[in-house]
Amino acid sequence: MMPNLQDHDTFYRTFNWQKERDKLAGLPNGKGLNIAFEAVERHAGGPLNDTVALRWLRKDKSVEEVTYSDLQKRTSQFANVLEHLGVAKGNTVFSFAGRIPELYIVALGTLKKTAVFCPLFSVFGPEPVWQRLSRGNAKVLVTTTALFNKTVQQILDRLPSLQYILLTDTETNLSERVLSLPGLMKNASDQFTIPPTDPETPALLHFTSGTTGMPKGALHVHQAILTHYATGKYVLDFHPGDIFWCTADPGWVTGTSYGIIAPLVNGVTNIVDEEEFDAARWYSILEKQKVNVWYTAPTAIRRLMRMDIRPREQYDLKNLRLMLSVGEPLHADAVVWCQKTFEVPVLDNWWQTETGGIMIANFASLPVKPGSMGKPLPGVEATIAEVSETGIQIITEAGKQGNLVLKKGFPSMFRAYLNDEERYNKCFRGDWYITGDLAKKDADGYFWFVGRADDIIKTSGHMVGPFEVESTLTQHPAVAEAAVIGKPDPNIGELVKAFVVLKNGNAANDDLKLDIIAFARKKMGPAVAPKELSFVENLPKTKSGKILRRLLKARELGLPEGDLSTLEQG
Ligand code: ATP
Ligand code: MG
């Protein structure tokens, strides 16, 4: 099948966002641009009416299908529920639930109503939920009875502006504040006219993963749909009739931008799996659901790599055409493993909560350089620069490391950090947004991730990105996963310290430790290779599966772990 984008560099030169806008409908009579209209109404009113929009796989493997036409009706009902409850434009509606159909209906119904949708990951404990609801000034929360009892009830007193809690799975109202969602839906009309929506209307509030500190709330507007549409088409390479599966939970930006919006706006069928990671279940989903395009994350790929399953031999994966990864660096060894194991291209791509959608990517039509995150999306200007207090200096020399910066002007750029204008302003130098990541650009225009600016290690006059050390360590046959930090050292500034998880069947002893260090020294040179190495059972990770280097560092130095333990592991 021919990729939608066949010649990246030419398309990049001629691209403009208006052309993508022209491919969408816009609200009737020029009344603006609304994400839910493009993702749902447009298809429900056209030839995709009966196409399955969401195919939901329950824990027990039974299946519920929702067509575009069903989705239109149910999201309209929910928009009417919000209307009935007095929710106004710009109010925030939160969801706190596992991957159940209501979550998807609530998200899109909220957007129809021009309220702001904010998803919360269902494994959060009471503190992280409270933090986010109060900071986001939640007016309505949709959750399940189980999560209400376990987590929400105990923080209700501390949430005076939260007017309504809607329970997805009960027929009766518990109080004037805690209501039955099915009861409200039953009485709501399935006809709803989306109000005029200026493209700059706030639509989505997403909290970052909290890898480098307290999670930040990033606010996005309806216009972001253009990025979701274009990346769905040119990076995920959606074709009519495709079956798509994004394994990210909508509690994170990937699970909303690509687990809800991008597949729907492109009119494909979106698989939603209620269950958590399980290798055998995942492979059988790829087979039975005939998945064509699969978007997942390095943490999941690493788990698959650790298992002794040969998917191509045990499962029929002939429908799989493309595999993509985001969230953390996908080391070259993992790219090679995926290509060998699945016999399809695996496309690493880079973006952040703040950018709302994919910014730098490998493309189906471009050769993949394993370990590189690819080239900028057409319509996005990315470059490497030195950053000072007042401005930036673009680095033109190929291969030189610097800050990864993006030029303002693409539709899905965040418009604010919640209640933190100062921090927002600090991210910009004129039109340039400072991503906080370090990277390099090679002579062919491919970008290579170096690390987060905060994580960079200064050792004996060298600047070392943890990622390059980690990707070398994982090439050692005994190493499953690695994380690297800088540990203050009076002689050399910081010394490179590695934490290593071994593959099953390897004994953690001093010989192996020396062998791994020697392996790294040989590959990287003694200045950059780890001087210390500890074996660990697991690496600490955020709820979304990212390595928490700051926690490793705090533990190593005996510093307080800060708000982290309550926030991300609560
Ligand atoms: P916080 O901002 O709260 O510290 P976070 O940055 O991890 O958390 P996200 O917005 O979910 O929150 O993650 C975006 C970051 O993840 C990027 O800035 C980058 O550091 C990392 N990342 C994402 N994709 C890739 C990739 N393909 N390669 C390397 N790093 C990636
Ligand atoms: Mg970040």
Coordinates of C-alpha atoms and ligand atoms in Angstrom, one line a residue:
M1 CA 0.0 0.0 0.0
M2 CA 1.4 3.4 -1.0
P3 CA 1.9 5.7 2.0
N4 CA -0.1 8.9 2.1
L5 CA 3.0 10.9 2.3
Q6 CA 5.4 9.8 -0.4
D7 CA 8.1 12.4 -0.5
H8 CA 8.7 14.0 2.9
D9 CA 11.1 16.6 1.9
T10 CA 9.1 18.0 -1.0
F11 CA 5.8 17.8 0.9
Y12 CA 7.5 19.6 3.8
R13 CA 8.5 22.5 1.5
T14 CA 5.1 23.0 0.1
F15 CA 2.9 22.2 3.1
N16 CA 0.6 24.7 4.6
W17 CA -2.0 24.2 7.4
Q18 CA -4.8 25.9 5.4
K19 CA -4.7 23.1 2.9
E20 CA -5.4 20.6 5.7
R21 CA -8.1 22.8 7.1
D22 CA -9.8 22.8 3.7
K23 CA -10.0 19.0 3.9
L24 CA -12.1 19.2 7.0
A25 CA -15.7 20.5 7.1
G26 CA -15.8 23.2 9.7
L27 CA -19.1 23.8 11.5
P28 CA -22.0 24.4 9.1
N29 CA -22.5 28.0 7.9
G30 CA -18.9 29.0 8.8
K31 CA -19.5 28.8 12.5
G32 CA -16.0 27.7 13.3
L33 CA -14.1 24.5 14.0
N34 CA -15.0 21.9 16.6
I35 CA -13.0 18.7 17.3
A36 CA -16.2 16.6 17.9
F37 CA -17.8 17.8 14.7
E38 CA -14.9 16.7 12.6
A39 CA -14.4 13.5 14.5
V40 CA -18.0 12.4 14.8
E41 CA -20.8 14.4 13.1
R42 CA -19.0 14.8 9.8
H43 CA -18.8 11.0 9.4
A44 CA -22.2 10.2 10.9
G45 CA -23.7 12.5 8.3
G46 CA -21.8 10.8 5.5
P47 CA -20.8 7.5 4.0
L48 CA -19.1 6.3 7.2
N49 CA -22.4 6.4 9.1
D50 CA -22.4 2.7 9.7
T51 CA -18.7 2.2 10.0
V52 CA -17.5 1.0 13.5
A53 CA -15.9 4.0 15.2
L54 CA -14.9 2.2 18.4
R55 CA -14.6 -1.5 19.0
W56 CA -14.4 -2.0 22.7
L57 CA -12.8 -5.2 24.0
R58 CA -14.0 -5.9 27.5
K59 CA -11.8 -7.6 30.1
D60 CA -13.7 -10.9 29.5
K61 CA -12.9 -10.5 25.8
S62 CA -16.5 -9.8 24.7
V63 CA -16.9 -7.0 22.3
E64 CA -19.1 -3.9 22.0
E65 CA -19.1 -1.9 18.8
V66 CA -20.1 1.7 18.4
T67 CA -20.7 3.1 14.9
Y68 CA -20.1 6.7 13.9
S69 CA -23.9 7.1 13.9
D70 CA -24.2 5.6 17.5
L71 CA -21.4 7.8 18.6
Q72 CA -23.1 10.9 17.3
K73 CA -26.3 10.1 19.2
R74 CA -24.6 9.2 22.5
T75 CA -22.2 12.1 22.5
S76 CA -25.2 14.4 21.7
Q77 CA -27.0 12.9 24.7
F78 CA -24.1 13.6 26.9
A79 CA -23.8 17.2 25.6
N80 CA -27.5 17.6 26.5
V81 CA -26.8 16.2 30.0
L82 CA -24.2 18.9 30.5
E83 CA -26.6 21.5 29.2
H84 CA -29.2 20.2 31.7
L85 CA -26.7 20.5 34.5
G86 CA -25.9 24.1 33.6
V87 CA -22.4 23.4 32.4
A88 CA -21.2 26.5 30.5
K89 CA -18.6 27.0 27.8
G90 CA -15.1 26.7 29.2
N91 CA -16.2 24.8 32.4
T92 CA -14.1 21.7 33.0
V93 CA -15.5 18.2 32.8
F94 CA -13.2 15.4 34.2
S95 CA -13.3 11.7 33.6
F96 CA -11.8 9.3 36.0
A97 CA -12.4 5.8 34.7
G98 CA -10.7 2.8 33.0
R99 CA -11.0 2.4 29.2
I100 CA -14.8 2.1 29.1
P101 CA -17.1 3.4 26.3
E102 CA -18.5 6.1 28.6
L103 CA -15.0 7.7 28.7
Y104 CA -15.0 8.2 24.9
I105 CA -18.6 9.5 24.9
V106 CA -17.9 11.9 27.7
A107 CA -14.8 13.2 26.0
L108 CA -16.5 14.0 22.7
G109 CA -19.8 15.1 24.3
T110 CA -17.9 17.6 26.4
L111 CA -16.2 19.0 23.3
K112 CA -19.6 19.3 21.5
K113 CA -20.7 21.4 24.4
T114 CA -17.5 23.6 24.2
A115 CA -16.6 22.7 27.7
V116 CA -13.1 21.6 28.5
F117 CA -12.4 17.9 28.8
C118 CA -9.7 16.6 31.2
P119 CA -9.0 12.8 31.5
L120 CA -7.5 11.3 34.7
F121 CA -5.7 7.9 34.7
S122 CA -7.8 5.4 36.6
V123 CA -5.0 4.1 38.8
F124 CA -4.4 7.4 40.5
G125 CA -5.0 7.4 44.3
P126 CA -6.9 10.2 46.1
E127 CA -4.1 12.7 46.3
P128 CA -3.2 12.9 42.6
V129 CA -6.9 13.0 41.8
W130 CA -7.6 15.7 44.2
Q131 CA -4.6 17.7 43.0
R132 CA -5.8 17.7 39.4
L133 CA -9.5 18.2 40.1
S134 CA -8.8 21.2 42.3
R135 CA -6.1 22.8 40.1
G136 CA -8.3 22.3 37.1
N137 CA -11.4 23.7 38.9
A138 CA -13.5 20.7 37.9
K139 CA -17.2 21.3 37.7
V140 CA -18.3 17.8 36.7
L141 CA -16.6 14.5 37.3
V142 CA -17.6 11.3 35.5
T143 CA -16.4 8.1 37.3
T144 CA -17.5 4.6 38.2
T145 CA -19.1 3.5 41.4
A146 CA -16.0 1.5 42.4
L147 CA -13.6 4.4 41.9
F148 CA -16.0 6.7 43.6
N149 CA -16.1 4.6 46.7
K150 CA -12.4 3.8 46.7
T151 CA -10.9 7.2 45.7
V152 CA -13.3 10.1 45.2
Q153 CA -15.6 10.0 48.2
Q154 CA -12.9 10.8 50.7
I155 CA -11.8 14.0 48.9
L156 CA -15.2 15.4 48.1
D157 CA -15.2 17.8 51.1
R158 CA -12.1 19.4 49.7
L159 CA -13.6 20.1 46.3
P160 CA -16.2 22.8 46.8
S161 CA -16.4 23.8 43.1
L162 CA -17.1 20.2 42.0
Q163 CA -20.8 20.4 41.5
Y164 CA -21.7 17.0 40.1
I165 CA -20.3 13.5 40.1
L166 CA -21.8 11.3 37.5
L167 CA -21.6 7.6 38.1
T168 CA -21.4 5.5 34.9
D169 CA -22.8 2.2 36.3
T170 CA -25.7 2.9 38.6
E171 CA -29.4 3.6 37.9
T172 CA -30.1 5.6 41.0
N173 CA -28.9 9.0 42.3
L174 CA -26.9 8.8 45.5
S175 CA -27.5 12.4 46.4
E176 CA -28.2 15.8 44.7
R177 CA -24.5 15.9 43.9
V178 CA -23.8 12.3 43.0
L179 CA -26.0 11.3 40.1
S180 CA -26.6 8.3 37.8
L181 CA -25.2 9.0 34.3
P182 CA -27.4 6.3 32.7
G183 CA -30.4 8.0 34.3
L184 CA -29.5 11.4 32.9
M185 CA -28.6 9.9 29.5
K186 CA -32.0 8.2 29.3
N187 CA -33.8 11.4 29.6
A188 CA -31.6 13.4 27.3
S189 CA -32.3 14.0 23.6
D190 CA -29.9 12.5 21.1
Q191 CA -30.1 15.6 19.0
F192 CA -27.6 18.4 19.7
T193 CA -26.4 21.3 17.7
I194 CA -22.8 22.2 18.4
P195 CA -22.6 26.0 19.2
P196 CA -20.4 28.2 17.2
T197 CA -16.8 27.3 18.1
D198 CA -14.0 29.7 17.5
P199 CA -10.9 27.6 16.7
E200 CA -9.2 29.2 19.6
T201 CA -11.8 27.9 22.1
P202 CA -10.2 25.8 24.9
A203 CA -10.9 22.1 24.4
L204 CA -8.6 19.8 26.3
L205 CA -6.6 20.0 29.5
H206 CA -3.8 17.5 29.8
F207 CA -1.5 17.0 32.8
T208 CA 2.1 16.1 31.9
S209 CA 3.6 12.8 33.1
G210 CA 5.5 14.4 36.0
T211 CA 8.8 12.9 34.9
T212 CA 10.9 15.9 35.8
G213 CA 8.7 17.5 38.6
M214 CA 5.2 18.3 39.5
P215 CA 2.8 17.6 36.6
K216 CA 1.9 20.7 34.7
G217 CA -1.6 21.3 33.2
A218 CA -1.4 22.1 29.5
L219 CA -4.3 23.7 27.8
H220 CA -5.2 23.0 24.1
V221 CA -7.8 24.5 21.8
H222 CA -10.2 23.1 19.1
Q223 CA -7.8 24.1 16.4
A224 CA -5.5 21.2 17.5
I225 CA -7.7 18.9 15.4
L226 CA -5.7 20.0 12.4
T227 CA -2.6 18.4 13.9
H228 CA -4.5 15.2 14.9
Y229 CA -5.9 15.0 11.4
A230 CA -2.6 15.6 9.6
T231 CA -0.5 13.3 11.8
G232 CA -3.1 10.6 11.5
K233 CA -2.8 10.8 7.8
Y234 CA 0.9 11.4 7.3
V235 CA 2.5 9.6 10.2
L236 CA 0.0 6.9 11.3
D237 CA -0.7 6.6 7.6
F238 CA -4.4 5.9 8.0
H239 CA -6.1 4.5 4.9
P240 CA -9.9 4.0 4.5
G241 CA -11.0 0.8 6.3
D242 CA -8.0 0.7 8.6
I243 CA -8.2 -0.9 12.1
F244 CA -6.1 1.0 14.5
W245 CA -4.9 0.3 18.0
C246 CA -3.3 2.8 20.4
T247 CA -2.3 1.1 23.6
A248 CA -2.0 4.4 25.6
D249 CA -4.6 5.2 28.2
P250 CA -6.6 8.4 27.5
G251 CA -5.4 9.5 31.0
W252 CA -2.3 10.7 29.0
V253 CA -2.2 12.9 26.0
T254 CA -1.3 10.1 23.7
G255 CA -4.4 8.1 24.7
T256 CA -6.6 11.1 23.9
S257 CA -4.9 12.6 20.8
Y258 CA -4.3 9.2 19.3
G259 CA -6.6 6.9 21.3
I260 CA -9.6 9.0 20.5
I261 CA -9.3 12.0 18.2
A262 CA -6.8 11.2 15.4
P263 CA -8.4 7.8 14.4
L264 CA -11.9 9.2 14.5
V265 CA -11.2 12.4 12.5
N266 CA -9.6 10.1 9.9
G267 CA -12.7 7.9 9.9
V268 CA -10.9 4.6 10.8
T269 CA -12.0 1.9 13.3
N270 CA -10.4 2.4 16.7
I271 CA -9.7 -0.6 19.0
V272 CA -10.1 0.0 22.7
D273 CA -8.8 -2.6 25.1
E274 CA -10.1 -2.4 28.7
E275 CA -7.4 -4.7 30.0
E276 CA -3.9 -3.8 31.1
F277 CA -0.7 -5.1 29.4
D278 CA -0.5 -8.8 28.8
A279 CA 1.7 -10.1 26.0
A280 CA -0.4 -13.0 25.0
R281 CA -3.6 -10.9 25.0
W282 CA -1.9 -8.2 23.0
Y283 CA -0.7 -10.5 20.3
S284 CA -4.1 -12.1 20.1
I285 CA -5.7 -8.7 19.7
L286 CA -3.4 -7.9 16.9
E287 CA -4.4 -11.1 15.2
K288 CA -8.1 -11.3 15.9
Q289 CA -8.9 -7.7 15.4
K290 CA -6.8 -7.6 12.3
V291 CA -5.0 -4.5 13.4
N292 CA -3.3 -2.6 10.6
V293 CA -1.7 0.2 12.5
W294 CA -0.4 -0.2 16.0
Y295 CA 0.8 2.7 18.2
T296 CA 2.5 1.8 21.4
A297 CA 5.4 2.8 23.7
P298 CA 9.0 1.7 24.4
T299 CA 8.1 0.5 27.9
A300 CA 5.7 -2.1 26.3
I301 CA 8.1 -3.0 23.6
R302 CA 10.8 -3.7 26.2
R303 CA 8.4 -6.0 28.0
L304 CA 7.6 -7.9 24.9
M305 CA 11.3 -8.2 24.1
R306 CA 11.9 -9.7 27.5
M307 CA 9.5 -12.5 26.8
D308 CA 10.2 -15.6 24.9
I309 CA 7.4 -15.4 22.4
R310 CA 7.8 -15.6 18.7
P311 CA 4.7 -13.7 17.6
R312 CA 5.1 -14.3 13.9
E313 CA 5.2 -18.1 14.5
Q314 CA 2.4 -18.3 17.0
Y315 CA 0.0 -15.6 15.7
D316 CA -1.2 -14.5 12.3
L317 CA -0.1 -10.9 12.1
K318 CA -0.4 -10.4 8.3
N319 CA -2.7 -7.4 8.6
L320 CA -0.2 -5.4 10.6
R321 CA 1.3 -2.8 8.3
L322 CA 2.9 -0.3 10.6
M323 CA 4.0 0.0 14.1
L324 CA 4.8 3.3 16.0
S325 CA 6.3 4.2 19.3
V326 CA 6.3 7.3 21.5
G327 CA 7.0 8.5 25.0
E328 CA 10.6 7.7 25.6
P329 CA 13.5 7.0 23.3
L330 CA 13.2 3.8 21.3
H331 CA 16.7 2.5 21.4
A332 CA 18.2 1.1 18.1
D333 CA 18.2 -2.4 19.4
A334 CA 14.5 -2.2 20.0
V335 CA 13.9 -0.9 16.5
V336 CA 15.8 -3.7 15.0
W337 CA 14.0 -6.3 17.2
C338 CA 10.6 -5.0 16.2
Q339 CA 11.5 -5.0 12.5
K340 CA 12.8 -8.5 12.8
T341 CA 9.9 -9.8 14.9
F342 CA 7.0 -8.1 13.2
E343 CA 8.4 -7.6 9.8
V344 CA 6.9 -4.2 9.5
P345 CA 8.5 -0.7 9.8
V346 CA 8.6 0.6 13.4
L347 CA 8.4 4.4 13.5
D348 CA 9.6 6.2 16.5
N349 CA 8.2 9.6 17.0
W350 CA 8.6 12.5 19.4
W351 CA 6.2 14.9 20.9
Q352 CA 5.1 16.2 24.3
T353 CA 1.9 17.0 26.2
E354 CA 2.6 20.6 25.4
T355 CA 2.7 20.0 21.6
G356 CA -0.6 18.1 21.6
G357 CA 0.4 15.9 18.7
I358 CA 3.3 14.3 16.9
M359 CA 6.0 16.8 16.0
I360 CA 9.0 14.8 14.8
A361 CA 8.6 11.4 13.3
N362 CA 9.8 8.6 11.1
F363 CA 7.6 8.2 8.1
A364 CA 6.6 5.1 6.2
S365 CA 8.2 6.4 3.1
L366 CA 11.5 7.5 4.6
P367 CA 14.3 5.1 5.5
V368 CA 14.4 4.5 9.2
K369 CA 17.7 5.1 11.0
P370 CA 17.4 3.0 14.1
G371 CA 17.7 5.2 17.2
S372 CA 16.6 8.4 15.4
M373 CA 13.3 10.0 16.1
G374 CA 13.0 11.1 12.4
K375 CA 12.2 14.3 10.7
P376 CA 9.8 17.2 11.5
L377 CA 6.2 16.9 10.6
P378 CA 5.3 19.0 7.5
G379 CA 4.0 22.3 9.0
V380 CA 6.3 22.1 12.0
E381 CA 9.6 23.9 12.2
A382 CA 12.1 22.2 14.5
T383 CA 15.7 23.0 15.1
I384 CA 18.6 22.7 17.5
A385 CA 19.7 25.9 19.3
E386 CA 21.7 27.4 22.1
V387 CA 19.2 29.0 24.5
S388 CA 20.0 32.0 26.7
E389 CA 17.8 34.1 29.0
T390 CA 16.9 36.5 26.1
G391 CA 17.0 34.5 22.9
I392 CA 18.2 31.6 20.9
Q393 CA 21.1 31.0 18.6
I394 CA 20.4 28.3 16.0
I395 CA 23.0 25.6 15.6
T396 CA 23.6 24.9 12.0
E397 CA 26.5 22.5 12.4
A398 CA 25.3 18.9 11.8
G399 CA 25.5 16.5 14.7
K400 CA 26.1 19.2 17.3
Q401 CA 24.0 18.8 20.4
G402 CA 21.7 21.5 21.7
N403 CA 18.2 22.4 22.8
L404 CA 15.4 21.1 20.7
V405 CA 13.2 24.1 19.9
L406 CA 10.0 24.5 17.9
K407 CA 8.6 27.5 16.1
K408 CA 5.2 28.6 17.2
G409 CA 2.4 28.5 14.6
F410 CA 1.3 24.8 14.4
P411 CA -2.3 24.3 15.5
S412 CA -1.8 22.0 18.5
M413 CA 0.7 24.1 20.5
F414 CA -0.5 24.5 24.0
R415 CA -2.0 27.9 24.9
A416 CA -1.3 28.0 28.6
Y417 CA 0.0 26.1 31.6
L418 CA -2.9 25.9 34.1
N419 CA -2.6 28.7 36.6
D420 CA 1.1 29.3 35.7
E421 CA 1.6 32.1 33.2
E422 CA 5.1 32.7 34.4
R423 CA 6.2 29.2 33.6
Y424 CA 4.5 29.3 30.3
N425 CA 6.2 32.5 29.3
K426 CA 9.6 31.1 30.4
C427 CA 9.2 28.4 27.7
F428 CA 9.3 30.9 24.9
R429 CA 12.0 33.1 23.3
G430 CA 10.0 35.2 20.8
D431 CA 8.4 32.7 18.5
W432 CA 10.5 29.8 19.6
Y433 CA 9.3 27.2 22.1
I434 CA 12.0 25.6 24.2
T435 CA 11.0 21.9 24.6
G436 CA 13.3 21.1 27.6
D437 CA 14.8 18.3 25.6
L438 CA 18.3 18.1 24.1
A439 CA 18.9 16.6 20.6
K440 CA 21.1 16.6 17.6
K441 CA 20.3 16.9 13.9
D442 CA 22.4 15.0 11.4
A443 CA 23.4 16.0 7.9
D444 CA 20.3 14.3 6.4
G445 CA 18.0 16.3 8.6
Y446 CA 17.2 13.4 11.1
F447 CA 16.8 14.3 14.7
W448 CA 18.4 12.2 17.5
F449 CA 17.3 12.5 21.1
V450 CA 20.0 13.2 23.6
G451 CA 18.1 13.6 26.9
R452 CA 16.1 16.0 28.9
A453 CA 18.0 19.2 29.7
D454 CA 17.5 18.5 33.4
D455 CA 19.0 15.1 33.2
I456 CA 22.2 16.0 31.4
I457 CA 25.3 14.8 33.2
K458 CA 28.4 16.9 33.3
T459 CA 31.4 14.6 33.9
S460 CA 35.1 15.5 33.5
G461 CA 34.2 18.3 31.1
H462 CA 31.9 16.2 29.0
M463 CA 28.2 16.6 28.6
V464 CA 26.6 13.2 28.6
G465 CA 23.0 12.4 27.8
P466 CA 21.7 9.5 29.8
F467 CA 20.0 8.1 26.7
E468 CA 23.2 7.4 24.8
V469 CA 24.7 5.5 27.8
E470 CA 21.4 3.6 28.4
S471 CA 21.2 2.6 24.7
T472 CA 24.7 1.3 24.8
L473 CA 24.1 -0.7 28.0
T474 CA 21.0 -2.3 26.6
Q475 CA 23.1 -3.7 23.7
H476 CA 24.8 -5.9 26.3
P477 CA 23.2 -9.4 26.0
A478 CA 22.4 -9.7 29.7
V479 CA 20.8 -6.2 30.0
A480 CA 17.0 -5.8 29.8
E481 CA 16.7 -2.1 30.9
A482 CA 19.0 0.6 32.1
A483 CA 18.8 4.1 33.6
V484 CA 21.7 6.4 34.1
I485 CA 22.1 9.4 36.3
G486 CA 24.9 11.9 37.3
K487 CA 26.1 11.6 40.9
P488 CA 27.9 14.6 42.3
D489 CA 31.7 13.9 42.6
P490 CA 34.3 16.2 44.0
N491 CA 36.9 15.4 41.3
I492 CA 35.0 15.1 38.0
G493 CA 31.8 17.1 38.7
E494 CA 29.4 14.2 38.3
L495 CA 30.1 10.6 37.8
V496 CA 28.0 8.4 35.5
K497 CA 26.0 5.9 37.5
A498 CA 23.9 3.2 35.9
F499 CA 21.0 1.1 37.3
V500 CA 20.5 -2.1 35.4
V501 CA 17.7 -4.6 35.2
L502 CA 19.0 -8.0 34.0
K503 CA 17.2 -10.3 31.5
N504 CA 15.8 -13.4 33.0
G505 CA 18.4 -16.1 33.6
N506 CA 21.3 -13.8 34.5
A507 CA 22.8 -13.8 38.0
A508 CA 23.6 -10.3 39.4
N509 CA 27.2 -10.7 40.5
D510 CA 30.4 -8.7 40.4
D511 CA 31.8 -10.5 37.3
L512 CA 28.8 -9.5 35.3
K513 CA 28.9 -6.0 36.7
L514 CA 32.6 -5.6 35.5
D515 CA 31.7 -7.2 32.2
I516 CA 28.9 -4.7 31.5
I517 CA 31.1 -1.8 32.6
A518 CA 33.9 -3.0 30.3
F519 CA 31.5 -3.5 27.5
A520 CA 30.3 0.1 27.9
R521 CA 33.9 1.5 28.2
K522 CA 34.8 -0.3 25.0
K523 CA 31.9 1.1 23.1
M524 CA 31.8 4.6 24.5
G525 CA 35.2 5.3 26.0
P526 CA 36.1 5.5 29.6
A527 CA 35.1 9.1 30.1
V528 CA 31.4 8.5 29.2
A529 CA 30.9 4.9 30.3
P530 CA 29.4 4.4 33.8
K531 CA 31.8 4.3 36.6
E532 CA 29.3 2.8 39.0
L533 CA 26.6 0.2 38.3
S534 CA 23.9 -1.2 40.5
F535 CA 21.6 -4.1 39.6
V536 CA 18.0 -3.5 40.4
E537 CA 14.9 -5.6 40.0
N538 CA 12.9 -2.8 38.4
L539 CA 13.3 0.8 37.5
P540 CA 11.0 3.3 39.1
K541 CA 8.6 4.7 36.5
T542 CA 5.8 7.2 36.2
K543 CA 2.3 5.8 35.9
S544 CA 2.6 6.2 32.2
G545 CA 5.8 4.1 32.1
K546 CA 8.6 6.6 31.9
I547 CA 11.8 6.1 33.8
L548 CA 12.0 8.4 36.8
R549 CA 15.7 9.3 36.9
R550 CA 15.1 12.1 39.4
L551 CA 13.8 9.5 41.9
L552 CA 16.8 7.2 41.3
K553 CA 19.0 10.3 41.9
A554 CA 17.1 11.3 45.1
R555 CA 17.4 7.8 46.5
E556 CA 21.1 7.6 45.6
L557 CA 21.8 10.9 47.3
G558 CA 19.5 10.2 50.3
L559 CA 17.4 13.3 49.4
P560 CA 13.7 13.5 50.0
E561 CA 11.6 12.0 47.2
G562 CA 9.5 15.1 47.2
D563 CA 5.9 15.1 46.1
L564 CA 6.5 12.2 43.9
S565 CA 5.6 9.2 46.1
T566 CA 2.2 10.7 46.8
L567 CA 1.6 12.0 43.4
E568 CA 2.6 9.3 41.0
Q569 CA 2.6 6.3 43.1
G570 CA -0.4 7.1 45.2
Ligands
ATP1 P1 7.0 16.3 32.8 O1 6.9 17.4 31.7 O2 5.9 16.5 33.8 O3 8.3 16.2 33.4 P2 7.0 14.4 30.7 O4 7.9 15.4 29.9 O5 7.6 13.0 30.7 O6 6.7 14.9 32.1 P3 5.1 14.1 28.6 O7 4.7 15.3 28.0 O8 4.2 12.9 28.7 O9 5.6 14.4 30.0 O10 6.4 13.5 27.8 C1 7.1 14.2 26.8 C2 8.6 13.9 26.9 O11 8.8 12.5 26.7 C3 9.4 14.6 25.9 O12 9.7 15.9 26.2 C4 10.6 13.7 25.8 O13 11.5 14.0 26.9 C5 10.0 12.3 26.1 N1 9.8 11.7 24.7 C6 8.6 11.5 24.1 N2 8.8 10.8 23.0 C7 10.1 10.6 22.8 C8 10.9 9.9 21.8 N3 10.3 9.4 20.8 N4 12.2 9.8 22.1 C9 12.7 10.4 23.2 N5 12.1 11.0 24.1 C10 10.7 11.1 24.0
MG2 MG 7.8 17.5 29.9

